[in-house]
Short mmCIF file of N, CA, C and O in Angstrom, two decimals:
data_model
loop_
_atom_site.label_atom_id
_atom_site.label_comp_id
_atom_site.label_asym_id
_atom_site.label_seq_id
_atom_site.Cartn_x
_atom_site.Cartn_y
_atom_site.Cartn_z
N UNK A 1180 153.34 48.54 -96.35
CA UNK A 1180 153.08 49.91 -96.51
C UNK A 1180 153.03 50.56 -97.97
O UNK A 1180 155.04 50.19 -98.12
N UNK A 1181 152.58 50.52 -98.65
CA UNK A 1181 153.13 50.81 -100.27
C UNK A 1181 153.45 52.58 -99.73
O UNK A 1181 152.88 53.13 -99.21
N UNK A 1182 154.09 52.76 -100.80
CA UNK A 1182 155.07 54.20 -101.41
C UNK A 1182 153.82 55.17 -101.04
O UNK A 1182 154.11 56.35 -100.54
N UNK A 1183 152.60 55.02 -101.65
CA UNK A 1183 151.48 55.94 -101.76
C UNK A 1183 150.98 56.29 -100.00
O UNK A 1183 150.24 57.36 -99.53
N UNK A 1184 150.48 55.27 -99.58
CA UNK A 1184 150.82 55.30 -98.13
C UNK A 1184 151.69 56.14 -97.19
O UNK A 1184 151.28 56.77 -95.51
N UNK A 1185 152.27 56.60 -97.93
CA UNK A 1185 153.36 57.39 -97.23
C UNK A 1185 153.41 58.77 -96.92
O UNK A 1185 154.50 59.82 -97.54
N UNK A 1186 152.33 59.17 -97.08
CA UNK A 1186 151.55 60.15 -97.23
C UNK A 1186 150.53 60.58 -95.94
O UNK A 1186 149.91 60.24 -95.72
N UNK A 1187 150.53 62.19 -95.79
CA UNK A 1187 149.67 62.58 -94.76
C UNK A 1187 149.45 63.74 -96.07
O UNK A 1187 149.94 64.95 -96.49
N UNK A 1188 147.97 63.41 -96.47
CA UNK A 1188 147.22 64.79 -96.94
C UNK A 1188 146.45 65.64 -97.06
O UNK A 1188 145.41 65.22 -96.37
N UNK A 1189 146.41 66.71 -96.87
CA UNK A 1189 145.46 67.83 -96.40
C UNK A 1189 144.19 68.50 -97.96
O UNK A 1189 145.35 69.22 -98.44
N UNK A 1190 143.49 68.10 -97.69
CA UNK A 1190 142.01 68.66 -98.80
C UNK A 1190 141.73 69.70 -98.83
O UNK A 1190 141.79 70.46 -97.61
N UNK A 1191 141.38 70.30 -99.39
CA UNK A 1191 140.30 71.83 -99.33
C UNK A 1191 138.60 71.14 -99.88
O UNK A 1191 138.51 69.99 -100.38
N UNK A 1192 137.61 72.55 -99.69
CA UNK A 1192 136.38 71.54 -99.90
C UNK A 1192 136.00 70.66 -101.35
O UNK A 1192 135.24 70.22 -101.30
N UNK A 1193 137.33 71.24 -101.98
CA UNK A 1193 137.15 70.90 -103.21
C UNK A 1193 137.43 69.37 -103.63
O UNK A 1193 137.69 69.02 -104.73
N UNK A 1194 138.19 68.92 -102.13
CA UNK A 1194 139.21 67.68 -102.25
C UNK A 1194 140.19 67.92 -103.57
O UNK A 1194 140.55 67.34 -103.81
N UNK A 1195 140.73 69.23 -103.69
CA UNK A 1195 142.38 69.52 -104.18
C UNK A 1195 143.09 69.33 -103.04
O UNK A 1195 142.45 69.64 -101.99
N UNK A 1196 144.31 68.68 -103.61
CA UNK A 1196 145.52 68.20 -102.55
C UNK A 1196 145.78 69.80 -102.03
O UNK A 1196 146.51 71.00 -102.72
N UNK A 1197 146.27 70.49 -101.09
CA UNK A 1197 146.76 71.98 -100.77
C UNK A 1197 148.02 71.72 -99.96
O UNK A 1197 148.93 71.95 -100.32
N UNK A 1198 148.18 70.93 -98.98
CA UNK A 1198 149.17 70.56 -98.25
C UNK A 1198 149.49 68.67 -98.16
O UNK A 1198 148.79 67.85 -97.58
N UNK A 1199 150.75 68.58 -98.35
CA UNK A 1199 151.06 66.69 -98.20
C UNK A 1199 152.21 66.98 -97.85
O UNK A 1199 153.35 67.76 -97.97
N UNK A 1200 152.71 65.92 -96.89
CA UNK A 1200 153.53 65.82 -95.97
C UNK A 1200 154.24 64.42 -96.79
O UNK A 1200 153.07 63.17 -96.57
N UNK A 1201 155.15 63.57 -96.98
CA UNK A 1201 155.43 62.88 -97.93
C UNK A 1201 156.89 62.47 -97.66
O UNK A 1201 157.49 63.09 -96.60
N UNK A 1202 157.01 61.08 -98.00
CA UNK A 1202 158.86 60.64 -97.85
C UNK A 1202 159.18 60.63 -96.48
O UNK A 1202 160.24 60.72 -96.65
N UNK A 1203 158.79 59.82 -95.69
CA UNK A 1203 158.66 60.14 -94.00
C UNK A 1203 159.68 59.05 -94.11
O UNK A 1203 159.73 58.02 -94.22
N UNK A 1204 160.83 58.80 -93.15
CA UNK A 1204 162.18 58.23 -92.96
C UNK A 1204 162.01 58.51 -91.78
O UNK A 1204 162.27 59.98 -91.07
N UNK A 1205 161.95 57.55 -90.62
CA UNK A 1205 161.70 57.13 -88.89
C UNK A 1205 163.91 57.20 -88.56
O UNK A 1205 164.41 56.86 -89.59
N UNK A 1206 164.14 57.96 -88.22
CA UNK A 1206 165.42 58.13 -87.19
C UNK A 1206 165.42 58.38 -86.22
O UNK A 1206 164.27 58.45 -85.39
N UNK A 1207 166.16 57.40 -85.33
CA UNK A 1207 166.56 57.84 -83.81
C UNK A 1207 167.83 58.44 -83.18
O UNK A 1207 169.02 57.61 -83.43
N UNK A 1208 167.76 59.23 -82.27
CA UNK A 1208 169.31 59.40 -81.75
C UNK A 1208 168.69 59.44 -80.31
O UNK A 1208 168.24 58.37 -79.51
N UNK A 1209 168.92 60.58 -79.72
CA UNK A 1209 168.20 60.73 -78.29
C UNK A 1209 166.52 60.80 -78.09
O UNK A 1209 165.89 60.51 -77.13
N UNK A 1210 165.77 61.13 -79.58
CA UNK A 1210 164.69 61.11 -79.75
C UNK A 1210 164.67 60.37 -81.10
O UNK A 1210 165.03 60.71 -81.81
N UNK A 1211 162.80 60.22 -81.17
CA UNK A 1211 162.15 59.59 -82.20
C UNK A 1211 161.89 60.58 -83.19
O UNK A 1211 161.27 61.06 -83.13
N UNK A 1212 162.69 60.91 -84.50
CA UNK A 1212 162.58 62.14 -85.03
C UNK A 1212 161.68 60.93 -86.75
O UNK A 1212 161.99 60.15 -86.85
N UNK A 1213 160.98 61.73 -87.70
CA UNK A 1213 160.73 61.10 -88.82
C UNK A 1213 161.09 63.17 -89.14
O UNK A 1213 160.49 64.07 -89.16
N UNK A 1214 161.86 62.29 -90.73
CA UNK A 1214 162.21 63.90 -91.22
C UNK A 1214 161.48 63.75 -93.08
O UNK A 1214 160.94 62.19 -93.29
N UNK A 1215 160.67 64.19 -93.36
CA UNK A 1215 159.91 64.40 -94.98
C UNK A 1215 159.66 65.36 -95.35
O UNK A 1215 160.22 66.20 -95.13
N UNK A 1216 159.31 65.38 -96.36
CA UNK A 1216 158.92 66.48 -97.38
C UNK A 1216 157.60 67.37 -97.01
O UNK A 1216 157.10 66.26 -97.43
N UNK A 1217 157.56 68.55 -97.26
CA UNK A 1217 156.51 69.51 -96.56
C UNK A 1217 156.33 70.15 -98.13
O UNK A 1217 156.80 70.73 -98.88
N UNK A 1218 155.22 69.76 -98.73
CA UNK A 1218 154.75 70.92 -100.35
C UNK A 1218 153.19 71.25 -100.18
O UNK A 1218 152.21 70.80 -99.32
N UNK A 1219 153.63 72.77 -100.13
CA UNK A 1219 151.99 73.55 -100.01
C UNK A 1219 151.91 73.84 -101.38
O UNK A 1219 152.44 74.52 -101.93
N UNK A 1220 150.67 73.93 -102.08
CA UNK A 1220 149.96 74.28 -103.47
C UNK A 1220 149.18 74.66 -103.33
O UNK A 1220 147.86 74.54 -102.76
N UNK A 1221 148.74 76.33 -103.43
CA UNK A 1221 147.94 76.75 -102.97
C UNK A 1221 147.52 77.98 -103.96
O UNK A 1221 148.12 78.83 -103.38
N UNK A 1222 146.70 78.18 -105.11
CA UNK A 1222 146.18 79.26 -105.89
C UNK A 1222 147.63 79.23 -106.69
O UNK A 1222 148.09 78.26 -106.98
N UNK A 1223 148.20 80.30 -106.88
CA UNK A 1223 148.89 80.56 -107.45
C UNK A 1223 150.72 80.75 -106.61
O UNK A 1223 151.72 80.33 -107.40
N UNK A 1224 150.44 79.58 -105.77
CA UNK A 1224 152.11 79.95 -104.32
C UNK A 1224 152.31 78.14 -104.33
O UNK A 1224 151.44 77.37 -104.67
N UNK A 1225 153.09 77.90 -104.09
CA UNK A 1225 153.67 76.75 -104.39
C UNK A 1225 155.33 76.40 -103.41
O UNK A 1225 156.02 77.35 -103.61
N UNK A 1226 155.13 75.71 -102.77
CA UNK A 1226 156.54 75.67 -101.52
C UNK A 1226 156.63 74.24 -101.49
O UNK A 1226 155.50 73.50 -101.04
N UNK A 1227 158.28 74.02 -101.67
CA UNK A 1227 158.50 72.12 -100.62
C UNK A 1227 159.52 72.75 -99.96
O UNK A 1227 160.50 73.84 -100.31
N UNK A 1228 159.68 71.85 -98.90
CA UNK A 1228 161.16 71.48 -98.62
C UNK A 1228 161.02 70.07 -97.24
O UNK A 1228 160.21 69.88 -97.35
N UNK A 1229 162.15 69.89 -97.06
CA UNK A 1229 162.71 69.07 -96.15
C UNK A 1229 162.60 69.42 -94.51
O UNK A 1229 163.43 70.56 -94.51
N UNK A 1230 161.63 68.51 -93.84
CA UNK A 1230 161.81 69.20 -92.51
C UNK A 1230 162.06 68.25 -92.01
O UNK A 1230 161.48 66.94 -92.18
N UNK A 1231 161.44 67.93 -90.19
CA UNK A 1231 161.40 66.96 -89.21
C UNK A 1231 160.51 67.16 -88.53
O UNK A 1231 160.02 68.15 -88.33
N UNK A 1232 160.02 66.64 -87.48
CA UNK A 1232 159.05 66.65 -86.12
C UNK A 1232 159.61 65.19 -85.71
O UNK A 1232 159.96 64.52 -85.56
N UNK A 1233 159.14 65.22 -84.21
CA UNK A 1233 159.20 64.71 -83.49
C UNK A 1233 158.11 63.39 -83.47
O UNK A 1233 156.41 63.31 -84.07
N UNK A 1234 158.18 62.02 -83.38
CA UNK A 1234 157.16 61.40 -83.55
C UNK A 1234 155.71 61.01 -82.67
O UNK A 1234 154.81 61.52 -83.12
N UNK A 1235 156.49 61.61 -81.29
CA UNK A 1235 155.18 61.93 -80.81
C UNK A 1235 153.98 63.48 -80.95
O UNK A 1235 153.50 63.39 -80.61
N UNK A 1236 154.92 64.10 -81.73
CA UNK A 1236 154.16 65.38 -82.42
C UNK A 1236 153.23 64.52 -83.57
O UNK A 1236 151.64 65.01 -83.39
N UNK A 1237 154.00 63.78 -83.98
CA UNK A 1237 152.19 63.00 -85.15
C UNK A 1237 151.81 62.21 -83.81
O UNK A 1237 150.49 62.08 -84.50
N UNK A 1238 152.01 61.34 -82.84
CA UNK A 1238 150.89 60.75 -82.23
C UNK A 1238 149.66 61.81 -81.64
O UNK A 1238 148.59 61.09 -81.45
N UNK A 1239 150.66 62.97 -81.51
CA UNK A 1239 149.42 64.00 -80.81
C UNK A 1239 148.72 64.33 -81.50
O UNK A 1239 147.30 64.79 -81.32
N UNK A 1240 149.37 65.19 -82.75
CA UNK A 1240 148.39 65.39 -83.73
C UNK A 1240 147.24 64.14 -84.12
O UNK A 1240 145.65 64.69 -84.50
N UNK A 1241 147.16 62.75 -84.18
CA UNK A 1241 146.18 61.40 -84.21
C UNK A 1241 144.93 61.92 -83.30
O UNK A 1241 143.96 62.05 -83.30
N UNK A 1242 145.81 61.65 -81.98
CA UNK A 1242 144.89 62.15 -81.16
C UNK A 1242 143.58 63.10 -80.72
O UNK A 1242 142.70 63.44 -80.51
N UNK A 1243 144.48 63.89 -80.78
CA UNK A 1243 143.88 65.85 -81.00
C UNK A 1243 142.96 65.31 -82.38
O UNK A 1243 141.23 66.28 -82.06
N UNK A 1244 143.10 65.07 -83.41
CA UNK A 1244 142.00 64.97 -84.87
C UNK A 1244 140.65 64.44 -83.93
O UNK A 1244 139.24 64.71 -84.30
N UNK A 1245 141.08 62.77 -83.13
CA UNK A 1245 140.18 62.16 -82.70
C UNK A 1245 139.44 63.02 -81.82
O UNK A 1245 137.65 62.68 -81.85
N UNK A 1246 139.64 63.59 -80.97
CA UNK A 1246 139.05 64.36 -79.79
C UNK A 1246 138.05 65.21 -80.36
O UNK A 1246 137.24 65.39 -80.71
N UNK A 1247 138.78 66.09 -81.57
CA UNK A 1247 138.34 67.42 -82.61
C UNK A 1247 137.19 67.08 -83.43
O UNK A 1247 136.07 67.59 -83.10
N UNK A 1248 137.19 65.91 -83.92
CA UNK A 1248 136.34 64.86 -84.98
C UNK A 1248 135.04 64.87 -84.24
O UNK A 1248 133.89 64.36 -84.24
N UNK A 1249 134.71 64.27 -82.84
CA UNK A 1249 134.49 63.97 -81.76
C UNK A 1249 133.60 64.55 -81.15
O UNK A 1249 132.92 64.29 -80.13
N UNK A 1250 133.73 66.23 -82.05
CA UNK A 1250 133.31 67.20 -81.21
C UNK A 1250 133.56 67.29 -79.82
O UNK A 1250 133.89 68.89 -78.69
N UNK A 1251 135.04 67.28 -79.51
CA UNK A 1251 135.89 67.94 -78.56
C UNK A 1251 136.06 69.36 -78.36
O UNK A 1251 135.42 70.25 -78.84
N UNK A 1252 137.49 70.18 -78.50
CA UNK A 1252 138.28 71.26 -78.30
C UNK A 1252 137.56 71.41 -79.77
O UNK A 1252 137.42 70.78 -81.00
N UNK A 1253 137.66 72.80 -79.60
CA UNK A 1253 137.12 74.20 -80.90
C UNK A 1253 138.35 74.15 -81.91
O UNK A 1253 137.87 74.76 -82.79
N UNK A 1254 139.08 73.69 -81.48
CA UNK A 1254 140.75 73.85 -82.21
C UNK A 1254 141.50 72.44 -81.87
O UNK A 1254 141.66 72.09 -80.94
N UNK A 1255 142.32 72.39 -83.40
CA UNK A 1255 143.48 72.06 -83.33
C UNK A 1255 144.74 71.86 -83.86
O UNK A 1255 145.12 72.80 -84.75
N UNK A 1256 145.93 71.38 -83.07
CA UNK A 1256 147.31 72.22 -83.70
C UNK A 1256 148.62 71.04 -84.11
O UNK A 1256 148.11 70.25 -83.27
N UNK A 1257 148.80 71.58 -84.92
CA UNK A 1257 150.14 71.07 -84.97
C UNK A 1257 151.73 71.36 -85.14
O UNK A 1257 151.41 72.33 -86.27
N UNK A 1258 151.85 71.60 -84.89
CA UNK A 1258 153.68 72.81 -84.33
C UNK A 1258 154.74 71.37 -83.78
O UNK A 1258 154.71 71.36 -82.69
N UNK A 1259 154.91 71.59 -84.99
CA UNK A 1259 156.49 70.89 -84.56
C UNK A 1259 157.31 70.90 -83.42
O UNK A 1259 157.96 72.07 -83.98
N UNK A 1260 157.92 70.34 -82.62
CA UNK A 1260 158.54 71.48 -81.87
C UNK A 1260 160.48 70.90 -82.35
O UNK A 1260 160.70 72.78 -82.63
N UNK A 1261 160.78 70.30 -83.68
CA UNK A 1261 162.28 70.86 -83.84
C UNK A 1261 161.93 71.57 -85.06
O UNK A 1261 162.60 72.93 -85.45
N UNK A 1262 160.76 72.07 -85.79
CA UNK A 1262 160.48 72.37 -87.27
C UNK A 1262 159.67 73.58 -86.74
O UNK A 1262 158.70 73.70 -87.44
N UNK A 1263 159.87 74.01 -85.87
CA UNK A 1263 159.37 75.42 -85.39
C UNK A 1263 159.17 76.63 -86.49
O UNK A 1263 157.90 76.83 -86.30
N UNK A 1264 159.13 76.42 -87.77
CA UNK A 1264 158.97 77.08 -89.27
C UNK A 1264 157.81 76.58 -89.86
O UNK A 1264 157.00 77.39 -90.66
N UNK A 1265 156.73 76.02 -89.57
CA UNK A 1265 155.49 74.81 -89.91
C UNK A 1265 155.34 74.76 -89.22
O UNK A 1265 155.73 73.91 -87.78
N UNK A 1266 153.52 75.00 -89.71
CA UNK A 1266 152.41 74.64 -88.33
C UNK A 1266 151.38 74.62 -89.27
O UNK A 1266 151.08 74.78 -90.52
N UNK A 1267 150.37 73.84 -88.26
CA UNK A 1267 149.14 73.80 -89.17
C UNK A 1267 147.53 73.56 -87.56
O UNK A 1267 148.06 73.15 -86.81
N UNK A 1268 147.00 75.18 -87.84
CA UNK A 1268 146.11 74.88 -87.02
C UNK A 1268 144.43 74.75 -87.81
O UNK A 1268 144.38 75.19 -88.78
N UNK A 1269 143.70 73.96 -86.90
CA UNK A 1269 142.32 73.55 -87.29
C UNK A 1269 141.16 74.06 -85.94
O UNK A 1269 141.12 73.87 -84.83
N UNK A 1270 140.26 74.67 -86.98
CA UNK A 1270 139.34 75.62 -85.79
C UNK A 1270 138.04 75.26 -86.78
O UNK A 1270 137.74 75.54 -87.64
N UNK A 1271 136.79 74.79 -85.62
CA UNK A 1271 135.39 74.69 -85.88
C UNK A 1271 134.98 75.49 -85.41
O UNK A 1271 134.49 75.96 -84.95
N UNK A 1272 133.57 75.92 -86.75
CA UNK A 1272 132.55 76.97 -85.88
C UNK A 1272 131.50 76.39 -85.35
O UNK A 1272 131.28 75.03 -85.52
N UNK A 1273 130.29 76.45 -85.09
CA UNK A 1273 129.13 75.86 -84.77
C UNK A 1273 128.44 75.24 -85.91
O UNK A 1273 127.79 74.90 -85.91
N UNK A 1274 128.98 75.58 -86.90
CA UNK A 1274 128.03 75.00 -88.38
C UNK A 1274 128.80 73.58 -88.96
O UNK A 1274 128.67 73.15 -89.68
N UNK A 1275 130.13 73.93 -88.10
CA UNK A 1275 131.00 72.38 -88.59
C UNK A 1275 131.68 72.75 -89.63
O UNK A 1275 132.34 71.64 -89.66
N UNK A 1276 131.91 73.68 -89.63
CA UNK A 1276 132.50 74.37 -90.77
C UNK A 1276 134.29 74.46 -90.11
O UNK A 1276 134.23 74.74 -89.26
N UNK A 1277 135.84 73.48 -90.19
CA UNK A 1277 136.43 74.37 -89.85
C UNK A 1277 137.50 75.08 -91.08
O UNK A 1277 137.88 74.92 -92.46
N UNK A 1278 137.98 75.64 -90.64
CA UNK A 1278 139.27 76.23 -91.28
C UNK A 1278 140.74 75.85 -91.03
O UNK A 1278 141.12 75.85 -89.23
N UNK A 1279 141.58 75.88 -92.11
CA UNK A 1279 142.86 75.31 -91.46
C UNK A 1279 143.47 77.10 -92.30
O UNK A 1279 143.18 77.27 -92.95
N UNK A 1280 144.38 76.90 -91.26
CA UNK A 1280 145.64 77.61 -91.06
C UNK A 1280 146.84 77.02 -91.62
O UNK A 1280 147.01 76.56 -90.05
N UNK A 1281 147.46 77.70 -92.33
CA UNK A 1281 148.68 76.69 -92.74
C UNK A 1281 149.43 77.83 -92.33
O UNK A 1281 149.88 78.90 -92.85
N UNK A 1282 151.10 77.87 -91.66
CA UNK A 1282 152.40 78.41 -92.04
C UNK A 1282 153.31 78.05 -92.11
O UNK A 1282 153.82 77.29 -91.55
N UNK A 1283 153.66 78.37 -92.94
CA UNK A 1283 155.44 77.90 -93.28
C UNK A 1283 156.38 79.05 -93.66
O UNK A 1283 156.36 79.98 -93.99
N UNK A 1284 157.97 79.61 -92.46
CA UNK A 1284 158.15 80.54 -92.27
C UNK A 1284 159.91 79.97 -92.86
O UNK A 1284 159.84 78.40 -93.56
N UNK A 1285 160.38 80.92 -93.51
CA UNK A 1285 161.88 81.07 -94.64
C UNK A 1285 162.92 81.29 -92.84
O UNK A 1285 162.42 82.39 -93.21
N UNK A 1286 163.27 80.58 -92.09
CA UNK A 1286 164.19 80.98 -91.28
C UNK A 1286 165.51 82.34 -91.87
O UNK A 1286 165.48 83.16 -91.38
N UNK A 1287 165.58 81.82 -93.17
CA UNK A 1287 166.56 82.60 -93.67
C UNK A 1287 166.43 83.95 -93.96
O UNK A 1287 166.96 84.82 -93.84
N UNK A 1288 165.34 84.13 -94.63
CA UNK A 1288 164.69 85.72 -94.60
C UNK A 1288 163.81 85.67 -93.66
O UNK A 1288 163.60 87.51 -93.92
N UNK A 1289 163.60 85.17 -93.19
CA UNK A 1289 162.03 86.42 -92.38
C UNK A 1289 160.88 85.89 -92.56
O UNK A 1289 160.18 87.04 -92.37
N UNK A 1290 160.66 85.51 -93.82
CA UNK A 1290 159.56 84.99 -94.90
C UNK A 1290 158.55 84.99 -94.45
O UNK A 1290 159.03 83.49 -93.50
N UNK A 1291 157.48 84.81 -94.54
CA UNK A 1291 156.16 83.55 -94.32
C UNK A 1291 155.31 83.89 -94.85
O UNK A 1291 154.45 84.23 -95.49
N UNK A 1292 154.62 82.08 -95.32
CA UNK A 1292 153.51 81.69 -96.79
C UNK A 1292 152.51 81.40 -95.23
O UNK A 1292 152.69 80.38 -94.38
N UNK A 1293 151.35 82.25 -95.66
CA UNK A 1293 150.30 81.84 -94.36
C UNK A 1293 149.46 81.47 -95.53
O UNK A 1293 148.69 82.35 -96.10
N UNK A 1294 148.47 80.18 -95.55
CA UNK A 1294 147.82 80.25 -95.93
C UNK A 1294 145.70 79.58 -95.20
O UNK A 1294 146.45 79.00 -94.53
N UNK A 1295 144.79 80.09 -96.00
CA UNK A 1295 143.05 79.91 -95.07
C UNK A 1295 142.82 79.66 -95.48
O UNK A 1295 142.72 79.90 -96.39
N UNK A 1296 142.04 77.98 -95.86
CA UNK A 1296 141.11 77.44 -96.76
C UNK A 1296 140.20 77.00 -95.74
O UNK A 1296 140.23 77.00 -94.28
N UNK A 1297 138.54 76.80 -95.88
CA UNK A 1297 138.09 75.88 -95.32
C UNK A 1297 137.35 74.37 -96.01
O UNK A 1297 137.68 74.58 -97.03
N UNK A 1298 137.06 73.10 -95.60
CA UNK A 1298 136.49 72.01 -95.54
C UNK A 1298 135.27 71.90 -94.48
O UNK A 1298 135.46 72.33 -93.32
N UNK A 1299 134.41 70.70 -94.74
CA UNK A 1299 134.16 70.25 -93.59
C UNK A 1299 134.34 69.14 -93.06
O UNK A 1299 136.05 68.97 -93.58
N UNK A 1300 134.18 68.47 -91.72
CA UNK A 1300 134.67 67.50 -91.54
C UNK A 1300 134.83 66.24 -91.91
O UNK A 1300 135.56 65.37 -91.51
N UNK A 1301 134.44 65.62 -93.03
CA UNK A 1301 134.19 64.51 -93.44
C UNK A 1301 135.72 63.97 -93.86
O UNK A 1301 135.76 62.69 -93.85
N UNK A 1302 137.00 64.89 -94.21
CA UNK A 1302 138.26 64.62 -94.35
C UNK A 1302 138.70 64.21 -92.74
O UNK A 1302 140.29 63.57 -92.93
N UNK A 1303 138.46 64.41 -92.30
CA UNK A 1303 138.61 64.20 -90.40
C UNK A 1303 139.47 62.99 -90.63
O UNK A 1303 140.92 62.21 -90.58
N UNK A 1304 138.44 61.63 -90.74
CA UNK A 1304 138.72 60.11 -90.72
C UNK A 1304 140.02 59.45 -91.13
O UNK A 1304 141.25 58.88 -91.08
N UNK A 1305 140.04 59.84 -92.38
CA UNK A 1305 141.00 59.59 -93.46
C UNK A 1305 142.49 60.35 -93.06
O UNK A 1305 143.44 59.50 -93.59
N UNK A 1306 142.02 61.54 -92.65
CA UNK A 1306 143.31 62.36 -92.43
C UNK A 1306 144.27 61.42 -90.79
O UNK A 1306 145.42 61.44 -90.76
N UNK A 1307 143.10 60.88 -90.24
CA UNK A 1307 143.92 60.16 -89.10
C UNK A 1307 144.17 59.23 -89.26
O UNK A 1307 145.40 58.88 -88.64
N UNK A 1308 143.75 58.36 -90.24
CA UNK A 1308 144.20 57.02 -91.13
C UNK A 1308 145.33 57.29 -91.59
O UNK A 1308 146.33 56.24 -91.17
N UNK A 1309 145.72 58.19 -92.39
CA UNK A 1309 146.84 58.10 -93.10
C UNK A 1309 148.12 58.77 -91.64
O UNK A 1309 149.14 58.12 -92.31
N UNK A 1310 147.83 59.22 -90.80
CA UNK A 1310 148.11 60.38 -89.76
C UNK A 1310 149.20 58.26 -89.03
O UNK A 1310 150.06 58.46 -88.56
N UNK A 1311 148.12 57.43 -89.09
CA UNK A 1311 148.57 56.49 -88.45
C UNK A 1311 148.93 55.26 -88.92
O UNK A 1311 150.35 55.23 -88.11
N UNK A 1312 148.83 55.47 -90.17
CA UNK A 1312 150.06 54.86 -91.18
C UNK A 1312 151.07 55.18 -91.16
O UNK A 1312 152.46 54.06 -91.64
N UNK A 1313 151.43 56.20 -90.79
CA UNK A 1313 152.78 56.86 -90.75
C UNK A 1313 153.54 55.95 -89.59
O UNK A 1313 154.84 55.78 -89.61
N UNK A 1314 153.03 56.69 -88.86
CA UNK A 1314 153.22 56.31 -87.14
C UNK A 1314 154.01 54.72 -87.34
O UNK A 1314 154.52 54.38 -85.99
N UNK A 1315 153.20 53.93 -88.03
CA UNK A 1315 154.23 52.48 -88.41
C UNK A 1315 154.86 52.39 -88.41
O UNK A 1315 156.15 51.33 -88.36
N UNK A 1316 155.53 53.38 -89.14
CA UNK A 1316 156.87 53.02 -89.70
C UNK A 1316 158.25 53.26 -87.96
O UNK A 1316 159.05 53.23 -88.57
N UNK A 1317 157.58 53.84 -87.17
CA UNK A 1317 158.48 53.73 -85.69
C UNK A 1317 157.95 52.63 -85.14
O UNK A 1317 157.01 52.43 -84.87
N UNK A 1318 159.30 52.24 -84.40
CA UNK A 1318 159.25 50.93 -83.62
C UNK A 1318 158.44 51.54 -82.20
O UNK A 1318 158.00 52.63 -81.95
N UNK A 1319 157.27 50.42 -81.81
CA UNK A 1319 156.46 50.48 -80.76
C UNK A 1319 157.51 51.17 -79.82
O UNK A 1319 158.51 50.46 -79.30
N UNK A 1320 157.21 52.27 -78.84
CA UNK A 1320 158.09 51.97 -77.43
C UNK A 1320 158.40 50.87 -76.76
O UNK A 1320 157.37 49.98 -76.34
N UNK A 1321 159.18 50.74 -75.65
CA UNK A 1321 160.13 49.48 -75.19
C UNK A 1321 159.02 49.30 -73.65
O UNK A 1321 158.64 50.37 -73.41
N UNK A 1322 158.22 47.79 -73.37
CA UNK A 1322 157.44 47.80 -72.36
C UNK A 1322 158.82 46.72 -71.34
O UNK A 1322 158.43 46.25 -70.70
N UNK A 1323 160.16 46.40 -72.38
CA UNK A 1323 161.00 45.65 -71.64
C UNK A 1323 161.07 46.64 -69.95
O UNK A 1323 161.32 47.55 -69.84
N UNK A 1324 161.24 45.60 -69.25
CA UNK A 1324 161.65 45.73 -67.60
C UNK A 1324 162.89 45.19 -68.08
O UNK A 1324 163.31 44.10 -67.80
N UNK A 1325 163.77 45.51 -66.25
CA UNK A 1325 164.75 45.68 -66.04
C UNK A 1325 164.66 43.88 -65.89
O UNK A 1325 164.03 44.16 -65.32
N UNK A 1326 165.80 43.54 -66.41
CA UNK A 1326 165.94 41.43 -65.59
C UNK A 1326 166.37 41.48 -64.31
O UNK A 1326 167.28 42.41 -64.14
N UNK A 1327 165.71 40.54 -63.06
CA UNK A 1327 166.56 40.49 -61.91
C UNK A 1327 166.97 39.78 -61.71
O UNK A 1327 167.23 38.37 -62.82
N UNK A 1328 168.56 39.73 -61.14
CA UNK A 1328 169.63 38.89 -61.26
C UNK A 1328 169.22 37.85 -59.93
O UNK A 1328 168.66 38.43 -58.77
#
């Protein structure tokens, strides 16, 4: 995977980058984790921070976006368990327009950046592909069975 594949990019209706998750680094202790850099650039706001999430959080986002794109639930959410100060929510209306709501909190100051923007569904397949590319950085769950003696 080349370095440009190591990103998840959320765009607006003009195809401008609004949110970028990049520089993913996989680590494992008691749980499988990705550390990454989050950048939000929206109108005159710009914020960057390093955060992390469980591998399972990204797996669930990928699966939920697939269902969302296929006409399943009318909402999809990414709320990492570890970094609860960042979340992104997708809501679809009856006309197929998606409203994206992203929140980035600053725990030390109890402040929060909240942005809303709209986009059509055409960006979802690329978003799923980007997430799945990041997931390849994590090893597959072990399917080994205990050996019998």
